[in-house]
Structures are given as C-alpha cells and as structure tokens.
Short mmCIF file of C-alpha atoms and ligand atoms in Angstrom, two decimals:
data_model
loop_
_atom_site.label_atom_id
_atom_site.label_comp_id
_atom_site.label_asym_id
_atom_site.label_seq_id
_atom_site.Cartn_x
_atom_site.Cartn_y
_atom_site.Cartn_z
CA MET X 8 20.83 32.69 24.35
CA SER X 9 20.65 36.17 22.74
CA THR X 10 17.77 38.42 23.40
CA ALA X 11 16.61 38.34 19.84
CA MET X 12 16.69 34.52 19.86
CA GLN X 13 14.57 34.58 23.19
CA GLU X 14 11.92 36.47 21.35
CA MET X 15 11.71 33.82 18.66
CA HIS X 16 9.00 30.99 19.18
CA THR X 17 9.45 27.41 17.88
CA ASP X 18 6.87 26.03 15.64
CA ILE X 19 7.92 22.57 14.21
CA GLY X 20 6.35 22.07 10.75
CA LEU X 21 5.28 25.78 10.61
CA VAL X 22 1.75 24.62 11.99
CA ASN X 23 1.04 27.79 13.57
CA THR X 24 2.80 30.37 11.52
CA ILE X 25 1.53 32.88 8.90
CA VAL X 26 4.46 33.69 6.64
CA ALA X 27 2.89 36.31 4.46
CA ARG X 28 -0.47 37.93 3.21
CA SER X 29 -2.07 36.64 0.15
CA SER X 30 -5.37 37.48 -1.66
CA LEU X 31 -5.38 34.37 -3.85
CA SER X 32 -6.99 31.55 -2.00
CA PHE X 33 -9.17 31.59 1.34
CA ILE X 34 -9.24 28.44 3.53
CA ASN X 35 -11.50 27.90 6.61
CA GLY X 36 -10.31 24.68 7.91
CA GLU X 37 -12.81 24.66 10.71
CA GLU X 38 -15.88 24.81 8.27
CA GLY X 39 -14.39 23.24 5.28
CA ILE X 40 -14.53 26.55 2.94
CA LEU X 41 -12.27 27.20 0.01
CA GLU X 42 -12.37 30.31 -2.17
CA TYR X 43 -10.03 31.31 -5.01
CA VAL X 44 -11.09 34.86 -4.87
CA GLY X 45 -14.52 33.46 -5.64
CA SER X 46 -16.35 30.15 -4.42
CA ILE X 47 -14.73 26.83 -5.53
CA ASP X 48 -18.19 25.45 -6.04
CA ASP X 49 -19.30 28.24 -8.20
CA LEU X 50 -16.12 27.55 -10.30
CA ALA X 51 -16.13 24.01 -10.64
CA ARG X 52 -19.84 24.21 -11.97
CA ASN X 53 -19.38 27.35 -14.28
CA SER X 54 -15.94 28.08 -15.05
CA THR X 55 -13.12 26.53 -16.95
CA PHE X 56 -9.49 25.91 -15.81
CA GLU X 57 -8.19 28.66 -18.24
CA GLU X 58 -10.71 30.97 -16.72
CA SER X 59 -9.70 30.10 -13.24
CA THR X 60 -6.19 30.62 -14.13
CA TYR X 61 -6.85 34.11 -15.30
CA LEU X 62 -8.72 34.86 -11.93
CA LEU X 63 -5.62 33.54 -10.11
CA TRP X 64 -3.24 35.54 -12.21
CA TYR X 65 -5.27 38.74 -12.30
CA ARG X 66 -7.42 38.26 -9.49
CA ARG X 67 -10.60 39.06 -11.19
CA LEU X 68 -12.71 37.17 -13.82
CA PRO X 69 -11.96 38.17 -17.45
CA SER X 70 -14.28 39.84 -19.96
CA ARG X 71 -15.16 37.87 -23.06
CA THR X 72 -12.45 39.38 -25.08
CA GLU X 73 -9.81 39.10 -22.35
CA LEU X 74 -10.58 35.51 -21.97
CA SER X 75 -10.56 34.74 -25.55
CA ASP X 76 -7.12 36.62 -25.88
CA PHE X 77 -5.78 34.57 -22.86
CA THR X 78 -7.10 31.27 -24.19
CA ALA X 79 -5.43 32.02 -27.46
CA ASN X 80 -2.25 32.84 -25.98
CA ILE X 81 -2.17 29.55 -24.02
CA CYS X 82 -3.01 27.51 -27.23
CA SER X 83 -0.20 29.23 -29.16
CA ASN X 84 2.29 28.12 -26.47
CA TYR X 85 1.23 24.41 -26.35
CA ASP X 86 3.85 23.26 -28.80
CA LEU X 87 7.41 22.35 -27.49
CA SER X 88 10.69 22.96 -29.25
CA GLU X 89 12.26 20.22 -31.39
CA THR X 90 14.87 20.08 -28.52
CA MET X 91 12.44 19.46 -25.96
CA TRP X 92 10.62 16.90 -27.99
CA ASP X 93 14.00 15.20 -28.41
CA MET X 94 14.85 15.59 -24.71
CA ILE X 95 11.39 13.60 -24.04
CA VAL X 96 12.47 10.48 -26.15
CA SER X 97 15.88 10.65 -24.50
CA LEU X 98 14.68 10.04 -21.09
CA PRO X 99 14.74 6.67 -19.53
CA ARG X 100 11.45 4.73 -20.14
CA ASP X 101 11.28 3.46 -16.53
CA ALA X 102 11.65 6.78 -14.95
CA SER X 103 8.86 8.03 -12.77
CA PRO X 104 6.68 10.65 -14.50
CA MET X 105 7.10 13.14 -11.65
CA HIS X 106 10.98 12.84 -11.98
CA ALA X 107 10.51 13.39 -15.78
CA LEU X 108 8.33 16.12 -15.29
CA ARG X 109 10.55 17.97 -12.77
CA THR X 110 13.53 17.52 -15.05
CA LEU X 111 11.72 18.85 -18.35
CA VAL X 112 10.20 21.78 -16.57
CA SER X 113 13.70 22.72 -15.48
CA ALA X 114 14.93 22.12 -18.91
CA LEU X 115 12.36 24.73 -20.45
CA ALA X 116 14.62 27.20 -18.61
CA LEU X 117 17.54 26.39 -20.80
CA GLU X 118 15.78 27.64 -23.98
CA ASP X 119 14.14 30.81 -22.55
CA PRO X 120 16.63 33.87 -23.46
CA ALA X 121 14.85 35.92 -20.77
CA VAL X 122 15.25 33.31 -18.02
CA ASP X 123 16.67 35.73 -15.48
CA ASP X 124 14.71 38.74 -16.60
CA PRO X 125 12.89 39.59 -13.23
CA SER X 126 10.22 41.92 -14.59
CA GLU X 127 6.54 41.13 -14.03
CA GLU X 128 5.91 40.84 -17.80
CA ALA X 129 8.58 38.42 -18.23
CA ASN X 130 7.44 36.39 -15.12
CA MET X 131 3.97 36.30 -16.55
CA ARG X 132 5.26 35.03 -19.83
CA LYS X 133 7.41 32.31 -18.25
CA SER X 134 4.30 31.27 -16.12
CA MET X 135 2.31 31.16 -19.38
CA THR X 136 5.13 28.96 -21.05
CA MET X 137 4.98 26.38 -18.19
CA LEU X 138 1.27 26.40 -17.95
CA ALA X 139 0.84 25.82 -21.61
CA LYS X 140 3.57 23.35 -22.27
CA MET X 141 3.25 20.87 -19.05
CA PRO X 142 0.32 18.87 -20.90
CA ALA X 143 2.85 18.25 -23.69
CA LEU X 144 5.73 17.30 -21.37
CA ILE X 145 3.42 14.80 -19.32
CA ALA X 146 1.46 13.16 -22.26
CA GLY X 147 4.78 13.04 -24.45
CA PHE X 148 6.72 11.42 -21.63
CA ASP X 149 3.74 8.82 -21.20
CA ARG X 150 3.74 7.81 -24.92
CA HIS X 151 7.48 7.67 -25.02
CA ARG X 152 7.82 5.21 -22.15
CA LYS X 153 5.00 3.07 -23.83
CA GLY X 154 6.98 3.04 -27.13
CA LEU X 155 4.29 4.97 -28.90
CA ASP X 156 4.61 7.97 -31.39
CA LEU X 157 4.24 11.34 -29.72
CA VAL X 158 1.22 13.20 -30.74
CA ARG X 159 1.62 16.97 -31.31
CA PRO X 160 -0.79 19.43 -29.67
CA ASP X 161 -4.04 20.53 -30.82
CA GLY X 162 -3.85 24.46 -31.13
CA GLU X 163 -7.68 24.61 -31.16
CA ALA X 164 -8.38 22.69 -27.97
CA THR X 165 -8.57 23.41 -24.27
CA ILE X 166 -5.84 22.56 -21.92
CA ALA X 167 -7.98 19.69 -20.66
CA GLU X 168 -9.02 18.46 -24.08
CA ASN X 169 -5.30 18.98 -25.48
CA PHE X 170 -3.93 16.94 -22.74
CA LEU X 171 -6.24 13.96 -23.22
CA TYR X 172 -5.90 14.20 -27.05
CA MET X 173 -1.82 14.07 -26.76
CA LEU X 174 -2.16 11.25 -24.10
CA ASN X 175 -4.51 9.12 -25.98
CA GLY X 176 -4.13 10.06 -29.55
CA GLU X 177 -7.85 10.75 -29.99
CA LYS X 178 -10.13 13.43 -29.02
CA PRO X 179 -11.78 12.74 -25.77
CA THR X 180 -15.62 12.87 -25.34
CA GLU X 181 -17.13 16.01 -24.10
CA ARG X 182 -17.80 14.49 -20.84
CA MET X 183 -14.33 13.27 -20.31
CA ALA X 184 -12.80 16.58 -21.17
CA ARG X 185 -15.10 18.35 -18.71
CA ALA X 186 -14.38 15.92 -15.96
CA MET X 187 -10.50 16.62 -16.46
CA ASP X 188 -11.20 20.26 -16.62
CA ILE X 189 -13.12 20.13 -13.20
CA CYS X 190 -10.14 18.27 -11.83
CA LEU X 191 -7.83 20.90 -13.04
CA ILE X 192 -9.99 23.72 -11.43
CA LEU X 193 -10.29 22.00 -8.01
CA HIS X 194 -6.55 21.37 -7.93
CA ALA X 195 -5.53 25.02 -9.13
CA ASP X 196 -4.69 26.49 -5.76
CA HIS X 197 -4.76 25.98 -2.12
CA GLY X 198 -2.89 28.76 0.10
CA PHE X 199 0.41 28.19 1.35
CA ASN X 200 0.53 24.38 0.97
CA ALA X 201 4.05 22.68 0.88
CA SER X 202 4.82 22.80 -2.71
CA THR X 203 3.33 26.51 -3.01
CA PHE X 204 5.53 27.50 -0.02
CA ALA X 205 8.64 25.72 -1.32
CA SER X 206 8.18 27.70 -4.67
CA LEU X 207 8.00 30.92 -2.55
CA VAL X 208 11.31 30.12 -0.74
CA THR X 209 12.81 29.84 -4.27
CA ILE X 210 11.36 32.95 -5.60
CA SER X 211 11.90 34.94 -2.46
CA THR X 212 15.75 34.62 -3.29
CA LEU X 213 15.14 36.33 -6.65
CA SER X 214 15.78 33.25 -8.36
CA ASP X 215 13.60 32.45 -11.42
CA MET X 216 10.25 31.26 -12.16
CA TYR X 217 11.15 28.03 -13.73
CA SER X 218 13.50 27.27 -10.66
CA ALA X 219 10.42 27.89 -8.39
CA VAL X 220 8.26 25.58 -10.25
CA THR X 221 10.86 22.97 -10.34
CA THR X 222 11.24 23.13 -6.61
CA ALA X 223 7.30 23.08 -6.25
CA ILE X 224 7.09 19.88 -8.37
CA GLY X 225 9.84 18.13 -6.44
CA THR X 226 7.75 19.04 -3.12
CA LEU X 227 4.45 18.10 -4.52
CA LYS X 228 5.79 14.56 -5.22
CA GLY X 229 6.00 13.45 -1.61
CA PRO X 230 3.17 11.02 -0.50
CA LEU X 231 2.11 13.31 2.33
CA HIS X 232 1.35 15.99 -0.32
CA GLY X 233 0.32 15.60 -3.84
CA GLY X 234 1.74 11.96 -4.07
CA ALA X 235 -1.07 10.66 -1.87
CA ASN X 236 -3.55 10.43 -4.91
CA GLU X 237 -1.38 7.64 -6.29
CA GLY X 238 -1.04 6.17 -2.89
CA VAL X 239 -4.87 5.98 -2.51
CA MET X 240 -5.14 3.97 -5.84
CA HIS X 241 -2.46 1.46 -4.94
CA MET X 242 -4.41 1.06 -1.53
CA LEU X 243 -7.69 0.52 -3.32
CA GLN X 244 -6.14 -2.14 -5.45
CA LYS X 245 -4.72 -4.05 -2.71
CA ILE X 246 -8.25 -4.49 -1.18
CA ASP X 247 -10.14 -7.40 -2.73
CA SER X 248 -13.61 -6.33 -1.90
CA VAL X 249 -15.88 -4.02 0.12
CA ASP X 250 -16.04 -6.74 2.79
CA SER X 251 -12.33 -6.54 3.23
CA VAL X 252 -12.14 -2.91 3.85
CA ASP X 253 -12.69 -2.96 7.57
CA SER X 254 -10.02 -5.31 8.41
CA PHE X 255 -7.62 -3.67 5.89
CA VAL X 256 -8.12 -0.21 7.52
CA MET X 257 -7.79 -1.75 11.04
CA GLN X 258 -4.66 -3.52 10.21
CA LYS X 259 -3.23 -0.10 8.96
CA PHE X 260 -3.96 1.49 12.40
CA ALA X 261 -2.41 -1.66 14.16
CA ASN X 262 0.82 -1.11 12.14
CA ASN X 263 0.63 2.70 12.77
CA GLU X 264 0.45 3.49 9.31
CA LYS X 265 -1.64 6.40 7.68
CA ILE X 266 -4.54 6.18 5.34
CA MET X 267 -3.67 7.78 2.18
CA GLY X 268 -6.23 10.31 1.06
CA PHE X 269 -7.33 11.29 4.69
CA GLY X 270 -6.31 14.17 7.02
CA HIS X 271 -5.09 17.47 6.35
CA ARG X 272 -2.90 20.11 7.95
CA VAL X 273 -5.82 22.69 7.64
CA TYR X 274 -8.98 21.14 7.23
CA LYS X 275 -10.31 19.47 10.38
CA ALA X 276 -13.82 19.34 8.58
CA TYR X 277 -14.55 17.70 5.13
CA ASP X 278 -12.20 19.20 2.49
CA PRO X 279 -14.73 21.03 0.10
CA ARG X 280 -12.82 19.77 -3.06
CA ALA X 281 -13.52 16.26 -1.86
CA THR X 282 -17.05 16.87 -1.40
CA TYR X 283 -17.43 17.97 -4.81
CA LEU X 284 -15.17 15.22 -6.16
CA LYS X 285 -16.96 12.48 -4.31
CA THR X 286 -20.16 13.06 -6.30
CA PHE X 287 -18.32 13.61 -9.33
CA ALA X 288 -16.36 10.26 -8.69
CA GLU X 289 -19.35 8.42 -8.41
CA GLY X 290 -20.95 9.67 -11.87
CA ILE X 291 -17.75 8.81 -13.66
CA ALA X 292 -17.42 5.43 -12.02
CA GLN X 293 -20.94 4.56 -12.86
CA ASP X 294 -20.29 5.65 -16.64
CA THR X 295 -17.10 3.60 -16.86
CA GLY X 296 -17.93 0.63 -14.97
CA ASN X 297 -15.76 1.44 -12.00
CA MET X 298 -18.57 1.20 -9.11
CA ALA X 299 -16.65 -1.53 -7.22
CA LEU X 300 -13.83 0.92 -6.84
CA PHE X 301 -16.16 3.70 -5.76
CA GLU X 302 -18.02 1.42 -3.30
CA LYS X 303 -14.60 0.59 -1.73
CA SER X 304 -13.70 4.15 -1.47
CA LYS X 305 -17.02 4.76 0.36
CA LYS X 306 -16.53 1.97 2.67
CA ILE X 307 -13.03 3.39 3.69
CA GLU X 308 -14.54 6.67 4.34
CA GLU X 309 -17.13 4.92 6.64
CA VAL X 310 -14.58 2.96 8.67
CA MET X 311 -12.30 6.02 9.01
CA ASP X 312 -15.34 8.25 9.96
CA ARG X 313 -15.94 5.60 12.72
CA GLU X 314 -12.46 5.42 13.88
CA VAL X 315 -11.04 8.92 13.44
CA GLY X 316 -13.87 11.14 12.43
CA ALA X 317 -14.06 12.66 15.89
CA LYS X 318 -10.15 13.88 15.49
CA GLY X 319 -11.35 15.60 12.33
CA ILE X 320 -9.71 13.23 9.94
CA TYR X 321 -11.80 13.26 6.57
CA PRO X 322 -11.11 12.69 3.04
CA ASN X 323 -8.88 15.16 1.36
CA VAL X 324 -8.73 16.20 -2.28
CA ASP X 325 -6.53 13.15 -3.22
CA PHE X 326 -8.96 10.65 -2.06
CA TYR X 327 -11.85 10.98 -4.64
CA SER X 328 -9.50 12.36 -7.29
CA ALA X 329 -7.85 9.11 -7.34
CA THR X 330 -11.03 7.42 -8.43
CA THR X 331 -11.89 10.05 -10.92
CA TYR X 332 -8.46 9.93 -12.54
CA PHE X 333 -8.50 5.94 -12.71
CA SER X 334 -12.25 6.08 -14.16
CA LEU X 335 -10.72 8.35 -16.94
CA GLY X 336 -8.31 5.60 -17.81
CA ILE X 337 -5.33 7.52 -16.44
CA GLU X 338 -2.16 5.53 -15.46
CA LEU X 339 -1.71 5.63 -11.72
CA ASP X 340 1.73 7.11 -11.62
CA LEU X 341 0.40 10.16 -13.68
CA PHE X 342 -1.93 11.18 -11.16
CA THR X 343 0.56 13.53 -9.23
CA ALA X 344 1.65 14.90 -12.49
CA LEU X 345 -1.88 15.84 -13.35
CA PHE X 346 -2.07 17.67 -10.00
CA ALA X 347 1.11 19.50 -10.87
CA MET X 348 -0.26 20.46 -14.45
CA SER X 349 -3.23 22.13 -12.69
CA ARG X 350 -1.30 23.57 -9.58
CA VAL X 351 1.22 25.41 -11.79
CA SER X 352 -1.41 28.10 -11.83
CA GLY X 353 -1.52 28.42 -8.17
CA TRP X 354 2.29 28.27 -7.71
CA THR X 355 3.12 30.92 -10.46
CA ALA X 356 0.15 33.07 -9.13
CA HIS X 357 1.78 33.09 -5.75
CA CYS X 358 5.21 33.61 -6.75
CA LEU X 359 3.88 36.55 -8.99
CA GLU X 360 2.02 38.07 -5.76
CA TYR X 361 4.87 37.50 -3.42
CA LEU X 362 7.34 39.21 -5.60
CA GLN X 363 5.29 42.39 -5.50
CA ASN X 364 6.38 42.63 -1.92
CA ASN X 365 9.32 40.29 -1.74
CA ARG X 366 11.30 39.43 1.37
CA LEU X 367 13.82 36.70 1.68
CA ILE X 368 12.40 33.74 3.27
CA ARG X 369 14.65 32.59 5.79
CA PRO X 370 13.50 30.99 9.02
CA ARG X 371 15.93 29.78 11.96
CA CYS X 372 16.41 26.50 13.63
CA ASP X 373 16.56 25.92 17.29
CA TYR X 374 20.21 24.48 17.52
CA ASN X 375 20.52 21.78 20.03
CA GLY X 376 23.77 20.22 19.12
CA PRO X 377 27.04 20.43 21.25
CA HIS X 378 29.09 23.63 21.71
CA GLU X 379 33.13 24.26 21.44
CA GLN X 380 33.84 20.69 20.99
CA GLU X 381 37.63 19.95 20.38
CA TYR X 382 38.65 19.36 16.92
CA VAL X 383 40.20 15.81 17.06
CA SER X 384 42.78 14.95 14.37
CA ILE X 385 41.68 12.20 12.04
CA SER X 386 44.53 10.00 13.04
CA LEU X 387 43.15 9.89 16.71
CA ARG X 388 39.42 9.15 15.66
N1 LIG C 17 -4.73 8.00 8.63
C1 LIG C 17 -4.70 7.85 9.88
N2 LIG C 17 -4.40 8.69 10.92
C2 LIG C 17 -4.37 10.02 10.67
C3 LIG C 17 -4.17 10.26 9.30
C4 LIG C 17 -4.42 9.40 8.06
N3 LIG C 17 -4.43 9.75 6.80
N4 LIG C 17 -3.89 11.77 9.20
C5 LIG C 17 -3.71 12.10 10.32
N5 LIG C 17 -3.88 11.01 11.33
C6 LIG C 17 -3.80 11.04 12.79
C7 LIG C 17 -2.32 11.13 12.94
O1 LIG C 17 -2.03 9.81 13.34
C8 LIG C 17 -2.51 12.04 14.48
O2 LIG C 17 -2.94 11.11 15.40
P1 LIG C 17 -2.46 11.28 16.90
O3 LIG C 17 -2.87 12.81 17.27
O4 LIG C 17 -3.45 10.38 17.73
O5 LIG C 17 -0.97 11.17 16.85
C9 LIG C 17 -3.44 13.05 14.05
O6 LIG C 17 -4.28 12.49 13.17
C10 LIG C 17 -2.84 14.24 13.56
O7 LIG C 17 -2.06 13.90 12.33
P2 LIG C 17 -0.64 14.74 11.77
O8 LIG C 17 -0.03 13.73 10.96
O9 LIG C 17 0.00 15.10 13.05
O10 LIG C 17 -1.22 15.95 11.23
P3 LIG C 17 -0.51 16.84 10.18
O11 LIG C 17 -1.20 18.10 10.05
O12 LIG C 17 0.97 16.89 10.57
O13 LIG C 17 -0.39 15.98 8.71
C11 LIG C 17 -1.09 15.05 6.72
C12 LIG C 17 -1.40 16.16 7.82
C13 LIG C 17 0.34 15.04 6.25
C14 LIG C 17 -1.86 15.45 5.60
C15 LIG C 17 -1.68 13.76 7.42
O14 LIG C 17 -3.02 13.66 7.52
C16 LIG C 17 -1.27 12.55 6.52
O15 LIG C 17 -0.20 12.12 6.39
N6 LIG C 17 -2.24 12.10 5.55
C17 LIG C 17 -2.22 11.00 4.52
C18 LIG C 17 -1.44 11.47 3.35
C19 LIG C 17 -2.30 12.28 2.59
O16 LIG C 17 -3.42 12.12 2.08
N7 LIG C 17 -1.67 13.59 2.00
C20 LIG C 17 -2.38 14.45 1.08
C21 LIG C 17 -2.81 15.73 1.92
S1 LIG C 17 -3.74 16.76 0.80
C22 LIG C 17 -2.79 17.40 -0.06
O17 LIG C 17 -1.57 17.74 0.12
C23 LIG C 17 -3.10 17.70 -1.52
#
C-alpha cells in the first residue's frame, strides 16, 4: 500500500467524516437541536415555507418587500409549459409518484435554454423553477393517475395552499394549509443527509442544478431515508388496534426488522422535528377523526422506548409526519414526494453554497479483491 493510502482512514457509511463546511443547518444529535440559521421551533411557529426558503437561500430573513418580491416570483413560476402538462398525462398511471417526480424534474431541464449556465444567477433561477413547479408535478401526476382533470395552479396562493388546491380541486381550509406549510418548513433542510449529500456529489462535478435535484430525489426515495414515512403508514395500517402494538413490534424485533420512523444516524436524542410533529399530529388527528391512528403511534413509541430507548433510538421526522399527512387526506405513496417538495429548498441551498467553494467529491474505496489474476480465455472458463 502506498504511503498516501496508508494515511487514509476507512469510514464505512461516512459515519465519522465531515466532508465540507456549511452555514445552513446546525444539528446537535446528542441534545436534539436543529437550527436552519435560526431555531426550527421559531420557524415552525412564526414563519412560512416561502420565508424559510428565503432564509436558506440567502442565509438571512427577508424584509417585507424582499419577501413579497420573492413570493411573487415563486407564484409566477407555478405553471408548467404545455409540454410538461402533456408529459404528466403521458406517464403510466401505475407508476410510483417518486419515480414520476424524478422523471418530471429531470424533464424540466430539457426546456431550460440556460440549463448548463453555471452562474449563480442562473442556478438561483433554476432553483426557483424547481421549487415553484414541484407542487404542480406531484399534484398533476396524482390527478392523472386517478383519471381526474388536471387543475392549473392558483397564482395567488402560497405553495402549501396551491399544492392542496391542485391536488384536491378545491381550496384548502386555513387549518389544512397551515398544517401543510408547517410540514414543509420542518422538512426543508437537515445538514448533509443522504439526499443532500447525493446532490452535492452531482453538483461538485459541475453538472447542473436539475441533475443535482434529480439525484437527490432518487436518493430520498429509499426506505432508510425519506421513504420511511410511507413505510410508517403501511405499518400502522397492518396493526389492528392499540392492543396488538406490543406483539407486532416484538415480532419485528424477532425477525430482525427495523421499525420504520425510528432511529437516526445523527440524533441519539429525540428528533426535534418529531417533538413538534407529535403534538401537531395529535391536533390534526383529533380534528379529522384519526385518533385511533395516533394512539397506535403513541403506543409504538412507548414499546420502542422500553426496548431500545437506552440505545438512543427515538422517533424521527418520518414517524409523526406520516400520521399528519394521512390525517390531511393525502395518499400514502405521496408522502415522500411531499418531503421532496419541501427538501428541494435545502438541496438547492446546499448546492448553491457548495459551489462557492467547489471541490470535486471523490472518495476512495479500500480495495480487497485479488491482484494480478490471469486472464483466462472464455473458451477455457
Ligand atoms: N428499529 C429497530 N432498531 C433500530 C432501528 C429501528 N428503526 N434503527 C436503529 N436500530 C438499531 C439497529 O438495529 C442497531 O442495533 P445494534 O447496535 O444492536 O446492531 C442500532 O440501532 C444502530 O442502528 P444502525 O442501523 O446501525 O444505525 P444507522 O445510523 O446506520 O442507521 C437509520 C440509521 C438508517 C435511520 C436506521 O435507524 C433505520 O433504518 N431506521 C428506520 C428507517 C427510518 O425511519 N429512516 C428515516 C430516517 S430520518 C430521514 O431520513 C428523514
């Protein structure tokens, strides 16, 4: 082994490796703290998704005029080209929404004449395009697969209101829109999680923003990452009642299976987003007659605390967001797409930040295969 190789260390899964500096979101996994420049709690209580996105992109809160200009810009970008609407209705109806979203976001690049313009201004504009159009892509695909007419965006509405309007074909109540808005705020950023890191790998090659976000969507989809929220709901639906929770969870342990919505690479304390969402999910479940679901979730948490709480395994953001989305009447397989609709603000913010000091991300592997094997002709194998 060369001296340079000997100086390297192996870190499977990059558990103990810091790959770059970032001033976007601060996570203290031991104490369960998350800040996007400012406190997550403050933002969930007082901010909007639009304002939180401004905060992530510009790293400061906007003035009234700046926010109003930013919001107007988002609204003016809601609508899709006719080609994109046509593309939505050409997709197979039985496709999964995450596959559809990944394909459609990638397709947005095809109609951007400045797709490969690497300037910060162009990258900001592309970020805005994806942020504003993702609700139409997700809601449009959901209506298409149900055989419903597509609903064009409401250019006066917030991202949360506009999404629910395009999804359901009617304006949401204030409470529903605020619930959706809070979920979007809470999912907007989270340090160098797997999908954000994947987007950084792509952008570090000086590829384009659409490619970076497309990469991120594919990564978010996995059940160990954003796909867990859908998994939580499937699990809750399999459990008949609160009384069956204990045996259900114990059976999972016996089978060596993970409980979706629990555990986190960074948090060894309660995920602060889950703390917030737990109270929130309860309120919405109460309003919408879904308390049985919430009670089952609470019981799962109780059993998990008893069994693995000492290991630092607590509910993560996906656990109570599942109950929240379900109570809002959202289809299970849209949960992860909603996560993407929010996290696009963090993905793009990190890409914009990383590009200011870009260095190609290219780790090494610890080769443990054979050396100098003889090439055996195919006729002799
Ligand atoms: N259920 C049961 N046991 C668990 C769980 C779980 N959900 N999560 C971790 N553990 C146990 C592991 O079995 C392991 O036990 P051991 O030390 O006795 O072998 C220990 O806790 C450490 O777990 P790892 O999987 O090694 O931790 P890692 O940091 O690699 O993984 C992960 C974190 C992938 C999130 C894991 O906790 C998991 O699979 N959770 C379920 C899926 C999930 O909810 N993902 C969403 C995460 S949040 C997000 O991405 C938005």
